[in-house]
Amino acid sequence: MRATLLELRLLLGELARNKNSQWMCGRMKILVLNSGSSSQKACLYEIGATLPDHPPACLWEGRVEFAGDSAAMVMKNSQGASQKEKIQASSREQVVRHLLSALWDGKVRVLASLSEIDAVGHRVVHGGPHFEEPVVITPEVRSAIADASELAPLHIPAALEGMEIAESILGSVPQVAVFDTGFHHTMPPAAAIYPGPYDWVESGIRRYGFHGINHQYCAGRAAQLLKKDPKSLKIVTCHLGNGCSVTAVQGGRSVDTTMGFTPLDGLMMGTRSGAVDPGILIFLMRQRHLDGEQIDQMLNQKSGLLGISGFSSDMREILAAVQRGHERASLAFDIFVHRLQSAIGGMVAVLDGIDSLVFTAGVGENSPDVRAAACARLGFLGVKLDSQLNARPSLDADVSSPDSRVRVLVIRAEEDWAIAAECWKLAQVAAPAA
């Protein structure tokens, strides 16, 4: 579902009615909300008449971690001021209102008033079968997003609540939804359709893929760094954090990815199992009399690095334990690397070659050990790391050796910036020709 001309005109109208907006003179302030089940992130960007080649620093950012009836928040602005608070959380709305009030009140403030905000962009984890491109949020769009809640029950309700909170605070300021699944809608049927009964297809059961906002951004950024036309490149992007996925990008389009109908598929992750034999689940249901809720918790919360190591889902702690000779930590690391190598190799086969291998997100950006181990058996593809560059990379950097046939890049995840850029693009489409 794409933004209709009417929706774009509505966006333009709301921007023009904002009397204090700088948009009509070529600048926009865009608030990005990333609402998780137990967290809330917010960033404020200012974008001028053209999109910059490199992501700018945000003017202000804040993060909340919810823990029972309390919430810990950290806020900072581009001038270097920072603030930490822990408050009682009677409701999510109360906490988010408190977080956003720091935009215009207190020592990290960057706005004189709410009216300076021109648009709000939201990360929505799942677009279901309806949404591919970013869309202006209308009551109809919000209802369609709600219909996909059963596909991401922990995340979509939080995103919808974020939209409601933004509307209650900012009134008619335009809001835009950007979907994590959107980038992967270009996958061919052979990659997207599961080999189950065909009525799965008819009922919307298919591989949707996730982390699409960052995979798309990283593929575009890789083309920039390589000074190549994105349409000429075959890129494998590895988003490695607490959640992990690998995507094959050809000509700037996703053609395959490891996550599937849910974010549980594919690679081993922090607490998620990734792909397992479905027969195991049938066995557990029959032999241990586990129900769906118990299996869900086992696969999503008690597996992955945590499940194998027995003590942590954090790759930094796993690697420290490996150095101490911890056997289960070593096993967890080996499984993680094995599955990552297997996924990279599979994506290269799908692409029929590779020009660049990208590492991004928390583990991908910050763990030289993971990058080195992942690349260790990819020499047959022409992958050669420069060990010194890999050990101390700057972000958005090439860490491969000069004679490597495949450029290995470390690229900072910039999901919030990518969402702000999509809001800006929609406003330009809505704007009348000069």
CSV table of C-alpha atoms in Angstrom, one decimal:
chain,number,residue,atom,x,y,z
A,1,MET,CA,0.0,0.0,0.0
A,2,ARG,CA,1.5,3.3,-1.1
A,3,ALA,CA,0.8,6.9,0.1
A,4,THR,CA,-2.1,8.2,-2.1
A,5,LEU,CA,-2.1,11.6,-3.7
A,6,LEU,CA,-4.8,12.6,-1.2
A,7,GLU,CA,-2.6,11.6,1.7
A,8,LEU,CA,0.4,13.5,0.3
A,9,ARG,CA,-1.8,16.6,-0.1
A,10,LEU,CA,-2.9,16.2,3.5
A,11,LEU,CA,0.7,16.0,4.5
A,12,LEU,CA,1.5,19.1,2.6
A,13,GLY,CA,-1.5,21.0,4.0
A,14,GLU,CA,-0.6,20.2,7.6
A,15,LEU,CA,3.0,21.3,7.0
A,16,ALA,CA,1.8,24.5,5.5
A,17,ARG,CA,-0.6,25.2,8.3
A,18,ASN,CA,2.2,25.0,10.9
A,19,LYS,CA,2.8,28.7,11.1
A,20,ASN,CA,6.1,28.4,12.9
A,21,SER,CA,7.4,25.6,10.6
A,22,GLN,CA,10.6,26.2,8.7
A,23,TRP,CA,9.5,23.7,6.1
A,24,MET,CA,8.2,26.3,3.7
A,25,CYS,CA,11.7,27.9,3.7
A,26,GLY,CA,13.4,24.6,3.1
A,27,ARG,CA,14.0,23.1,6.5
A,28,MET,CA,12.1,20.4,8.5
A,29,LYS,CA,12.4,19.2,12.1
A,30,ILE,CA,11.4,15.6,12.2
A,31,LEU,CA,10.8,13.6,15.3
A,32,VAL,CA,11.4,9.8,15.0
A,33,LEU,CA,9.8,7.4,17.5
A,34,ASN,CA,10.9,3.8,17.7
A,35,SER,CA,8.5,2.1,20.1
A,36,GLY,CA,9.5,-1.3,21.4
A,37,SER,CA,7.7,-3.6,23.7
A,38,SER,CA,10.0,-2.7,26.7
A,39,SER,CA,11.7,0.4,25.3
A,40,GLN,CA,11.1,3.7,23.7
A,41,LYS,CA,13.7,5.6,21.5
A,42,ALA,CA,13.2,9.1,20.2
A,43,CYS,CA,15.4,11.3,17.9
A,44,LEU,CA,15.0,14.7,16.5
A,45,TYR,CA,16.6,15.6,13.1
A,46,GLU,CA,16.7,18.8,11.1
A,47,ILE,CA,16.9,18.4,7.3
A,48,GLY,CA,17.4,21.3,4.9
A,49,ALA,CA,16.4,21.7,1.3
A,50,THR,CA,18.4,18.6,0.2
A,51,LEU,CA,19.3,15.3,1.9
A,52,PRO,CA,22.9,15.2,3.0
A,53,ASP,CA,25.2,12.5,1.7
A,54,HIS,CA,26.0,11.4,5.2
A,55,PRO,CA,23.7,11.0,8.2
A,56,PRO,CA,23.9,14.1,10.4
A,57,ALA,CA,24.0,13.9,14.1
A,58,CYS,CA,20.5,14.2,15.6
A,59,LEU,CA,19.7,17.4,17.5
A,60,TRP,CA,18.3,15.5,20.4
A,61,GLU,CA,17.9,11.9,21.4
A,62,GLY,CA,16.3,10.0,24.3
A,63,ARG,CA,15.8,6.4,25.3
A,64,VAL,CA,13.6,4.8,27.9
A,65,GLU,CA,13.9,1.2,29.3
A,66,PHE,CA,10.8,0.0,31.1
A,67,ALA,CA,11.2,-2.3,34.1
A,68,GLY,CA,8.0,-3.2,35.9
A,69,ASP,CA,6.5,0.0,37.4
A,70,SER,CA,9.6,2.1,36.8
A,71,ALA,CA,11.3,3.6,33.7
A,72,ALA,CA,15.0,4.6,33.3
A,73,MET,CA,15.6,7.3,30.7
A,74,VAL,CA,18.7,8.9,29.2
A,75,MET,CA,18.6,12.1,27.1
A,76,LYS,CA,21.2,14.2,25.3
A,77,ASN,CA,21.5,16.9,22.7
A,78,SER,CA,24.0,17.8,20.0
A,79,GLN,CA,25.5,20.5,22.3
A,80,GLY,CA,26.8,17.8,24.6
A,81,ALA,CA,24.3,18.2,27.4
A,82,SER,CA,22.9,15.0,28.9
A,83,GLN,CA,20.4,14.0,31.5
A,84,LYS,CA,19.4,10.7,33.3
A,85,GLU,CA,16.3,10.0,35.2
A,86,LYS,CA,14.4,7.1,36.8
A,87,ILE,CA,10.7,7.7,37.3
A,88,GLN,CA,7.7,5.7,38.4
A,89,ALA,CA,5.8,4.5,35.4
A,90,SER,CA,2.0,4.6,35.9
A,91,SER,CA,1.5,4.2,32.1
A,92,ARG,CA,3.6,4.2,28.9
A,93,GLU,CA,1.9,7.5,27.8
A,94,GLN,CA,2.9,9.2,31.0
A,95,VAL,CA,6.6,8.1,30.5
A,96,VAL,CA,6.7,9.1,26.8
A,97,ARG,CA,5.2,12.5,27.5
A,98,HIS,CA,7.8,13.0,30.2
A,99,LEU,CA,10.6,12.0,27.8
A,100,LEU,CA,9.4,14.2,25.0
A,101,SER,CA,8.9,17.2,27.3
A,102,ALA,CA,12.7,17.3,27.5
A,103,LEU,CA,12.8,18.5,23.9
A,104,TRP,CA,11.5,22.0,25.0
A,105,ASP,CA,12.1,22.0,28.8
A,106,GLY,CA,15.2,21.4,30.9
A,107,LYS,CA,18.9,21.3,30.4
A,108,VAL,CA,18.9,19.2,27.2
A,109,ARG,CA,16.1,21.2,25.4
A,110,VAL,CA,16.6,22.1,21.8
A,111,LEU,CA,13.2,23.6,20.9
A,112,ALA,CA,11.4,26.7,22.0
A,113,SER,CA,8.0,25.1,21.5
A,114,LEU,CA,6.2,22.0,20.2
A,115,SER,CA,5.2,23.9,17.1
A,116,GLU,CA,8.7,23.6,15.7
A,117,ILE,CA,8.2,19.9,15.0
A,118,ASP,CA,7.1,19.4,11.4
A,119,ALA,CA,6.5,15.7,11.2
A,120,VAL,CA,6.8,12.5,13.2
A,121,GLY,CA,8.2,9.2,11.7
A,122,HIS,CA,7.5,5.8,13.3
A,123,ARG,CA,9.3,2.5,12.9
A,124,VAL,CA,6.7,-0.2,12.5
A,125,VAL,CA,8.1,-3.7,12.7
A,126,HIS,CA,5.5,-5.4,10.6
A,127,GLY,CA,3.6,-4.1,7.6
A,128,GLY,CA,1.8,-7.4,7.1
A,129,PRO,CA,0.4,-8.0,3.6
A,130,HIS,CA,-0.8,-4.4,3.2
A,131,PHE,CA,2.2,-2.1,3.4
A,132,GLU,CA,5.4,-2.0,1.4
A,133,GLU,CA,6.3,1.7,1.1
A,134,PRO,CA,6.3,4.4,3.9
A,135,VAL,CA,2.8,5.9,4.3
A,136,VAL,CA,1.2,8.9,5.8
A,137,ILE,CA,-0.7,7.8,8.8
A,138,THR,CA,-4.5,8.2,8.5
A,139,PRO,CA,-7.2,6.5,10.6
A,140,GLU,CA,-7.5,3.9,7.8
A,141,VAL,CA,-3.8,3.2,7.8
A,142,ARG,CA,-3.8,2.9,11.6
A,143,SER,CA,-6.6,0.4,11.4
A,144,ALA,CA,-4.8,-1.7,8.8
A,145,ILE,CA,-1.6,-1.7,10.9
A,146,ALA,CA,-3.7,-2.9,13.9
A,147,ASP,CA,-4.9,-5.8,11.7
A,148,ALA,CA,-1.3,-7.0,11.5
A,149,SER,CA,-0.9,-7.0,15.3
A,150,GLU,CA,-1.1,-10.8,15.5
A,151,LEU,CA,2.0,-11.0,13.3
A,152,ALA,CA,4.0,-8.9,15.8
A,153,PRO,CA,2.1,-8.9,19.1
A,154,LEU,CA,4.8,-7.4,21.2
A,155,HIS,CA,5.7,-4.5,18.8
A,156,ILE,CA,2.8,-3.3,16.8
A,157,PRO,CA,0.6,-2.3,19.8
A,158,ALA,CA,3.6,-0.3,21.1
A,159,ALA,CA,3.9,1.5,17.7
A,160,LEU,CA,0.2,2.2,17.6
A,161,GLU,CA,0.4,3.6,21.1
A,162,GLY,CA,3.3,5.8,20.0
A,163,MET,CA,1.2,7.2,17.2
A,164,GLU,CA,-1.7,8.0,19.6
A,165,ILE,CA,0.7,9.6,22.1
A,166,ALA,CA,2.3,11.8,19.4
A,167,GLU,CA,-1.2,12.8,18.2
A,168,SER,CA,-2.3,13.7,21.7
A,169,ILE,CA,0.9,15.8,22.3
A,170,LEU,CA,1.4,17.4,18.8
A,171,GLY,CA,-2.2,17.5,17.4
A,172,SER,CA,-2.4,17.4,13.6
A,173,VAL,CA,1.3,17.3,12.9
A,174,PRO,CA,1.7,14.8,10.0
A,175,GLN,CA,2.9,11.3,11.0
A,176,VAL,CA,4.5,8.7,8.7
A,177,ALA,CA,4.9,4.9,9.2
A,178,VAL,CA,8.0,3.2,7.9
A,179,PHE,CA,8.0,-0.6,7.9
A,180,ASP,CA,10.8,-3.0,8.8
A,181,THR,CA,9.3,-5.5,6.4
A,182,GLY,CA,8.9,-3.1,3.5
A,183,PHE,CA,12.4,-3.5,1.9
A,184,HIS,CA,11.9,-7.3,1.5
A,185,HIS,CA,8.6,-7.1,-0.5
A,186,THR,CA,10.8,-7.3,-3.7
A,187,MET,CA,11.9,-10.9,-2.9
A,188,PRO,CA,10.8,-13.3,-5.6
A,189,PRO,CA,8.2,-15.9,-4.8
A,190,ALA,CA,10.8,-18.7,-4.7
A,191,ALA,CA,12.4,-16.9,-1.7
A,192,ALA,CA,9.3,-15.6,-0.1
A,193,ILE,CA,6.9,-18.6,-0.2
A,194,TYR,CA,7.2,-21.5,2.3
A,195,PRO,CA,6.9,-25.0,0.9
A,196,GLY,CA,3.8,-25.8,3.0
A,197,PRO,CA,0.2,-26.2,1.8
A,198,TYR,CA,-0.6,-23.5,-0.8
A,199,ASP,CA,-3.4,-22.1,1.3
A,200,TRP,CA,-0.6,-20.7,3.5
A,201,VAL,CA,0.1,-18.3,0.7
A,202,GLU,CA,-3.5,-17.4,0.3
A,203,SER,CA,-3.8,-16.6,4.0
A,204,GLY,CA,-0.7,-14.4,4.1
A,205,ILE,CA,1.8,-16.9,5.6
A,206,ARG,CA,5.1,-16.1,3.8
A,207,ARG,CA,8.6,-14.9,4.4
A,208,TYR,CA,8.3,-11.2,5.3
A,209,GLY,CA,11.8,-10.5,6.5
A,210,PHE,CA,12.8,-7.8,9.1
A,211,HIS,CA,15.5,-5.3,9.8
A,212,GLY,CA,14.6,-4.0,6.4
A,213,ILE,CA,15.1,-0.3,7.2
A,214,ASN,CA,18.7,-0.9,8.2
A,215,HIS,CA,19.4,-3.4,5.4
A,216,GLN,CA,18.2,-0.9,2.8
A,217,TYR,CA,20.2,1.9,4.4
A,218,CYS,CA,23.4,-0.1,4.6
A,219,ALA,CA,23.1,-1.3,1.0
A,220,GLY,CA,22.8,2.3,-0.1
A,221,ARG,CA,25.6,3.5,2.1
A,222,ALA,CA,27.8,0.7,0.9
A,223,ALA,CA,27.3,1.9,-2.7
A,224,GLN,CA,28.2,5.5,-1.5
A,225,LEU,CA,31.4,4.3,0.2
A,226,LEU,CA,32.4,2.2,-2.9
A,227,LYS,CA,31.5,5.1,-5.2
A,228,LYS,CA,29.4,2.6,-7.3
A,229,ASP,CA,25.9,2.7,-8.8
A,230,PRO,CA,23.7,0.6,-6.4
A,231,LYS,CA,22.1,-1.1,-9.4
A,232,SER,CA,25.5,-2.6,-10.3
A,233,LEU,CA,26.3,-4.2,-6.9
A,234,LYS,CA,25.7,-7.6,-5.3
A,235,ILE,CA,25.8,-7.0,-1.5
A,236,VAL,CA,25.3,-9.2,1.5
A,237,THR,CA,24.3,-7.2,4.6
A,238,CYS,CA,24.7,-8.8,8.1
A,239,HIS,CA,22.6,-7.1,10.8
A,240,LEU,CA,24.1,-8.5,13.9
A,241,GLY,CA,22.7,-7.4,17.3
A,242,ASN,CA,20.5,-9.0,19.8
A,243,GLY,CA,18.4,-9.8,16.8
A,244,CYS,CA,20.3,-11.0,13.7
A,245,SER,CA,19.6,-11.3,10.0
A,246,VAL,CA,21.4,-11.5,6.7
A,247,THR,CA,20.1,-10.1,3.4
A,248,ALA,CA,21.0,-10.5,-0.2
A,249,VAL,CA,20.8,-7.2,-2.0
A,250,GLN,CA,21.0,-7.1,-5.8
A,251,GLY,CA,20.6,-3.9,-7.7
A,252,GLY,CA,19.5,-2.1,-4.6
A,253,ARG,CA,16.6,-4.6,-4.0
A,254,SER,CA,16.2,-7.4,-1.4
A,255,VAL,CA,16.1,-10.8,-3.1
A,256,ASP,CA,16.4,-13.0,0.0
A,257,THR,CA,16.8,-12.7,3.8
A,258,THR,CA,17.1,-15.1,6.7
A,259,MET,CA,14.2,-13.9,8.9
A,260,GLY,CA,10.8,-15.1,7.8
A,261,PHE,CA,7.2,-15.0,8.8
A,262,THR,CA,8.4,-13.8,12.2
A,263,PRO,CA,11.8,-12.5,13.5
A,264,LEU,CA,12.5,-15.9,15.0
A,265,ASP,CA,13.7,-17.5,11.8
A,266,GLY,CA,17.2,-17.7,10.5
A,267,LEU,CA,20.4,-17.0,12.4
A,268,MET,CA,21.2,-17.8,16.1
A,269,MET,CA,20.6,-14.6,18.1
A,270,GLY,CA,20.9,-13.3,21.7
A,271,THR,CA,17.9,-15.1,23.1
A,272,ARG,CA,16.2,-16.5,20.0
A,273,SER,CA,17.0,-19.8,18.5
A,274,GLY,CA,16.8,-18.9,14.8
A,275,ALA,CA,15.8,-21.7,12.5
A,276,VAL,CA,15.3,-25.1,14.1
A,277,ASP,CA,13.7,-28.4,12.8
A,278,PRO,CA,10.0,-27.9,13.3
A,279,GLY,CA,9.9,-31.6,14.2
A,280,ILE,CA,11.6,-30.6,17.5
A,281,LEU,CA,8.5,-28.6,18.4
A,282,ILE,CA,6.1,-31.4,17.6
A,283,PHE,CA,8.3,-33.7,19.7
A,284,LEU,CA,8.3,-31.3,22.7
A,285,MET,CA,4.5,-30.8,22.4
A,286,ARG,CA,4.0,-34.6,22.5
A,287,GLN,CA,6.7,-35.7,24.9
A,288,ARG,CA,6.8,-32.8,27.4
A,289,HIS,CA,3.2,-31.6,26.9
A,290,LEU,CA,4.4,-28.1,26.2
A,291,ASP,CA,1.8,-25.6,24.9
A,292,GLY,CA,2.2,-22.8,22.4
A,293,GLU,CA,3.0,-20.2,25.0
A,294,GLN,CA,5.7,-22.3,26.6
A,295,ILE,CA,7.3,-23.1,23.2
A,296,ASP,CA,7.1,-19.4,22.2
A,297,GLN,CA,9.0,-18.4,25.4
A,298,MET,CA,11.5,-21.2,25.0
A,299,LEU,CA,12.4,-20.2,21.4
A,300,ASN,CA,12.3,-16.4,21.9
A,301,GLN,CA,13.6,-15.9,25.4
A,302,LYS,CA,15.6,-19.0,26.5
A,303,SER,CA,17.5,-20.0,23.4
A,304,GLY,CA,20.3,-18.5,21.3
A,305,LEU,CA,23.5,-17.4,23.0
A,306,LEU,CA,21.8,-17.4,26.3
A,307,GLY,CA,20.4,-20.9,25.9
A,308,ILE,CA,23.7,-22.4,24.9
A,309,SER,CA,26.0,-20.5,27.2
A,310,GLY,CA,23.7,-20.7,30.1
A,311,PHE,CA,24.6,-17.3,31.4
A,312,SER,CA,24.4,-14.4,28.9
A,313,SER,CA,22.9,-13.2,25.6
A,314,ASP,CA,25.5,-10.5,25.3
A,315,MET,CA,28.3,-11.3,22.8
A,316,ARG,CA,30.8,-9.2,24.8
A,317,GLU,CA,30.3,-11.5,27.8
A,318,ILE,CA,30.4,-14.6,25.7
A,319,LEU,CA,33.8,-13.6,24.2
A,320,ALA,CA,35.2,-12.7,27.6
A,321,ALA,CA,34.1,-16.2,28.9
A,322,VAL,CA,35.7,-17.8,25.8
A,323,GLN,CA,39.0,-16.2,26.8
A,324,ARG,CA,38.6,-17.8,30.2
A,325,GLY,CA,38.1,-21.2,28.7
A,326,HIS,CA,34.3,-21.5,29.3
A,327,GLU,CA,33.3,-24.5,27.2
A,328,ARG,CA,29.6,-23.6,26.7
A,329,ALA,CA,30.5,-20.0,25.8
A,330,SER,CA,32.9,-21.4,23.2
A,331,LEU,CA,30.2,-23.6,21.8
A,332,ALA,CA,27.7,-20.7,21.7
A,333,PHE,CA,30.3,-18.6,19.7
A,334,ASP,CA,31.1,-21.5,17.4
A,335,ILE,CA,27.4,-22.1,16.6
A,336,PHE,CA,26.8,-18.4,16.0
A,337,VAL,CA,29.7,-18.2,13.6
A,338,HIS,CA,28.8,-21.4,11.8
A,339,ARG,CA,25.3,-20.3,11.1
A,340,LEU,CA,26.4,-16.9,10.1
A,341,GLN,CA,28.9,-18.3,7.6
A,342,SER,CA,26.3,-20.7,6.2
A,343,ALA,CA,23.8,-17.8,5.7
A,344,ILE,CA,26.4,-15.6,4.0
A,345,GLY,CA,27.3,-18.5,1.7
A,346,GLY,CA,23.7,-19.1,0.9
A,347,MET,CA,23.1,-15.4,0.0
A,348,VAL,CA,26.2,-15.4,-2.2
A,349,ALA,CA,24.7,-18.4,-4.1
A,350,VAL,CA,21.4,-16.6,-4.5
A,351,LEU,CA,23.2,-13.5,-5.8
A,352,ASP,CA,25.5,-15.6,-8.1
A,353,GLY,CA,28.5,-13.6,-6.7
A,354,ILE,CA,29.3,-10.9,-4.3
A,355,ASP,CA,30.9,-7.4,-4.5
A,356,SER,CA,30.6,-6.3,-0.8
A,357,LEU,CA,30.0,-7.9,2.6
A,358,VAL,CA,28.6,-5.5,5.2
A,359,PHE,CA,28.6,-5.8,9.0
A,360,THR,CA,26.2,-3.6,10.9
A,361,ALA,CA,24.3,-3.2,14.3
A,362,GLY,CA,25.7,-3.7,17.8
A,363,VAL,CA,27.7,-6.9,17.3
A,364,GLY,CA,28.5,-6.3,13.6
A,365,GLU,CA,29.9,-2.9,14.3
A,366,ASN,CA,31.7,-3.6,17.6
A,367,SER,CA,33.1,-7.1,17.5
A,368,PRO,CA,36.3,-7.7,15.5
A,369,ASP,CA,36.3,-11.3,16.7
A,370,VAL,CA,32.9,-12.0,15.1
A,371,ARG,CA,33.9,-10.3,11.8
A,372,ALA,CA,37.2,-12.2,11.7
A,373,ALA,CA,35.6,-15.5,12.5
A,374,ALA,CA,32.8,-15.0,10.0
A,375,CYS,CA,35.3,-14.2,7.2
A,376,ALA,CA,37.8,-16.9,8.1
A,377,ARG,CA,36.3,-19.4,5.7
A,378,LEU,CA,35.2,-17.1,3.0
A,379,GLY,CA,38.6,-16.8,1.3
A,380,PHE,CA,37.4,-18.9,-1.6
A,381,LEU,CA,35.0,-16.0,-2.4
A,382,GLY,CA,37.9,-13.6,-2.5
A,383,VAL,CA,37.2,-12.2,1.1
A,384,LYS,CA,40.4,-11.0,2.8
A,385,LEU,CA,40.3,-8.9,6.0
A,386,ASP,CA,43.0,-6.4,6.9
A,387,SER,CA,43.6,-7.6,10.5
A,388,GLN,CA,44.8,-4.2,11.7
A,389,LEU,CA,41.9,-2.3,10.2
A,390,ASN,CA,39.4,-4.9,11.5
A,391,ALA,CA,40.8,-4.7,15.0
A,392,ARG,CA,40.2,-0.9,15.2
A,393,PRO,CA,37.8,0.2,12.5
A,394,SER,CA,36.1,3.5,12.3
A,395,LEU,CA,32.5,3.2,11.4
A,396,ASP,CA,31.5,3.4,7.7
A,397,ALA,CA,34.9,2.0,6.8
A,398,ASP,CA,36.4,-0.7,4.5
A,399,VAL,CA,38.3,-3.3,6.6
A,400,SER,CA,39.3,-5.6,3.8
A,401,SER,CA,42.9,-5.9,2.5
A,402,PRO,CA,43.8,-4.1,-0.7
A,403,ASP,CA,43.9,-7.3,-2.7
A,404,SER,CA,40.5,-8.6,-1.5
A,405,ARG,CA,38.1,-9.2,-4.4
A,406,VAL,CA,35.2,-8.5,-2.0
A,407,ARG,CA,35.1,-5.2,-0.1
A,408,VAL,CA,34.2,-5.8,3.6
A,409,LEU,CA,32.6,-2.8,5.1
A,410,VAL,CA,31.6,-1.9,8.7
A,411,ILE,CA,28.6,0.5,8.5
A,412,ARG,CA,26.8,2.1,11.4
A,413,ALA,CA,23.1,1.2,11.8
A,414,GLU,CA,21.1,4.4,11.1
A,415,GLU,CA,17.5,3.3,11.3
A,416,ASP,CA,16.3,6.5,12.9
A,417,TRP,CA,18.0,8.7,10.3
A,418,ALA,CA,16.5,6.5,7.5
A,419,ILE,CA,13.0,7.0,8.9
A,420,ALA,CA,13.5,10.8,9.1
A,421,ALA,CA,14.8,10.7,5.5
A,422,GLU,CA,11.6,8.9,4.3
A,423,CYS,CA,9.5,11.6,6.0
A,424,TRP,CA,11.4,14.3,4.2
A,425,LYS,CA,11.0,12.5,0.9
A,426,LEU,CA,7.2,12.2,1.3
A,427,ALA,CA,7.1,15.9,2.0
A,428,GLN,CA,9.0,16.6,-1.2
A,429,VAL,CA,6.6,14.5,-3.2
A,430,ALA,CA,3.7,16.4,-1.7
A,431,ALA,CA,5.2,19.8,-2.4
A,432,PRO,CA,4.1,21.7,-5.4
A,433,ALA,CA,6.5,22.2,-8.2
A,434,ALA,CA,8.5,25.4,-8.0
